[in-house]
PDB file of C-alpha atoms in Angstrom:
ATOM      1  CA  UNK A   1      49.733  78.651  61.819  1.00 46.00           C
ATOM      2  CA  UNK A   2      47.632  79.071  58.711  1.00 47.00           C
ATOM      3  CA  UNK A   3      49.882  76.617  56.745  1.00 47.00           C
ATOM      4  CA  UNK A   4      49.741  74.097  59.542  1.00 46.00           C
ATOM      5  CA  UNK A   5      45.979  74.256  59.539  1.00 47.00           C
ATOM      6  CA  UNK A   6      45.927  72.975  56.020  1.00 51.00           C
ATOM      7  CA  UNK A   7      47.988  69.892  56.960  1.00 49.00           C
ATOM      8  CA  UNK A   8      45.847  69.176  60.088  1.00 54.00           C
ATOM      9  CA  UNK A   9      42.737  68.843  57.928  1.00 58.00           C
ATOM     10  CA  UNK A  10      41.983  65.215  57.146  1.00 64.00           C
ATOM     11  CA  UNK A  11      40.363  63.729  53.987  1.00 67.00           C
ATOM     12  CA  UNK A  12      37.240  63.214  56.015  1.00 64.00           C
ATOM     13  CA  UNK A  13      36.974  66.906  56.787  1.00 66.00           C
ATOM     14  CA  UNK A  14      37.538  67.668  53.151  1.00 64.00           C
ATOM     15  CA  UNK A  15      34.621  65.411  52.236  1.00 63.00           C
ATOM     16  CA  UNK A  16      32.558  67.286  54.855  1.00 60.00           C
ATOM     17  CA  UNK A  17      33.262  70.512  53.132  1.00 58.00           C
ATOM     18  CA  UNK A  18      32.326  69.111  49.683  1.00 59.00           C
ATOM     19  CA  UNK A  19      29.113  67.664  50.911  1.00 61.00           C
ATOM     20  CA  UNK A  20      28.080  71.034  52.443  1.00 60.00           C
ATOM     21  CA  UNK A  21      29.482  73.470  49.872  1.00 57.00           C
ATOM     22  CA  UNK A  22      29.810  71.297  46.813  1.00 57.00           C
ATOM     23  CA  UNK A  23      32.333  72.692  44.367  1.00 54.00           C
ATOM     24  CA  UNK A  24      32.865  75.807  46.510  1.00 55.00           C
ATOM     25  CA  UNK A  25      34.339  73.629  49.311  1.00 49.00           C
ATOM     26  CA  UNK A  26      37.421  72.689  47.221  1.00 52.00           C
ATOM     27  CA  UNK A  27      37.834  76.281  46.162  1.00 56.00           C
ATOM     28  CA  UNK A  28      38.468  77.487  49.742  1.00 56.00           C
ATOM     29  CA  UNK A  29      41.279  76.285  51.887  1.00 56.00           C
ATOM     30  CA  UNK A  30      40.619  73.552  54.506  1.00 57.00           C
ATOM     31  CA  UNK A  31      41.555  75.923  57.308  1.00 55.00           C
ATOM     32  CA  UNK A  32      38.766  78.285  56.268  1.00 54.00           C
ATOM     33  CA  UNK A  33      35.998  75.756  56.804  1.00 55.00           C
ATOM     34  CA  UNK A  34      34.889  77.547  59.954  1.00 57.00           C
ATOM     35  CA  UNK A  35      34.768  80.894  58.106  1.00 59.00           C
ATOM     36  CA  UNK A  36      32.761  79.216  55.364  1.00 56.00           C
ATOM     37  CA  UNK A  37      30.174  78.060  57.925  1.00 59.00           C
ATOM     38  CA  UNK A  38      29.776  81.652  59.104  1.00 57.00           C
ATOM     39  CA  UNK A  39      29.442  82.938  55.532  1.00 60.00           C
ATOM     40  CA  UNK A  40      26.832  80.313  54.705  1.00 56.00           C
ATOM     41  CA  UNK A  41      24.744  81.473  57.650  1.00 57.00           C
ATOM     42  CA  UNK A  42      24.952  85.053  56.445  1.00 55.00           C
ATOM     43  CA  UNK A  43      23.644  84.108  53.119  1.00 46.00           C
TER      44      UNK A  43
END
């Protein structure tokens, strides 16, 4: 399912990641956007 998650992510969601995490957003996989949100809160 992990592979499918990447395909399900749209360009709009990618932009959402970039605006929140900047360069880091493109580093992580689109499917991990939820995990990133949790990590950001930890920091």
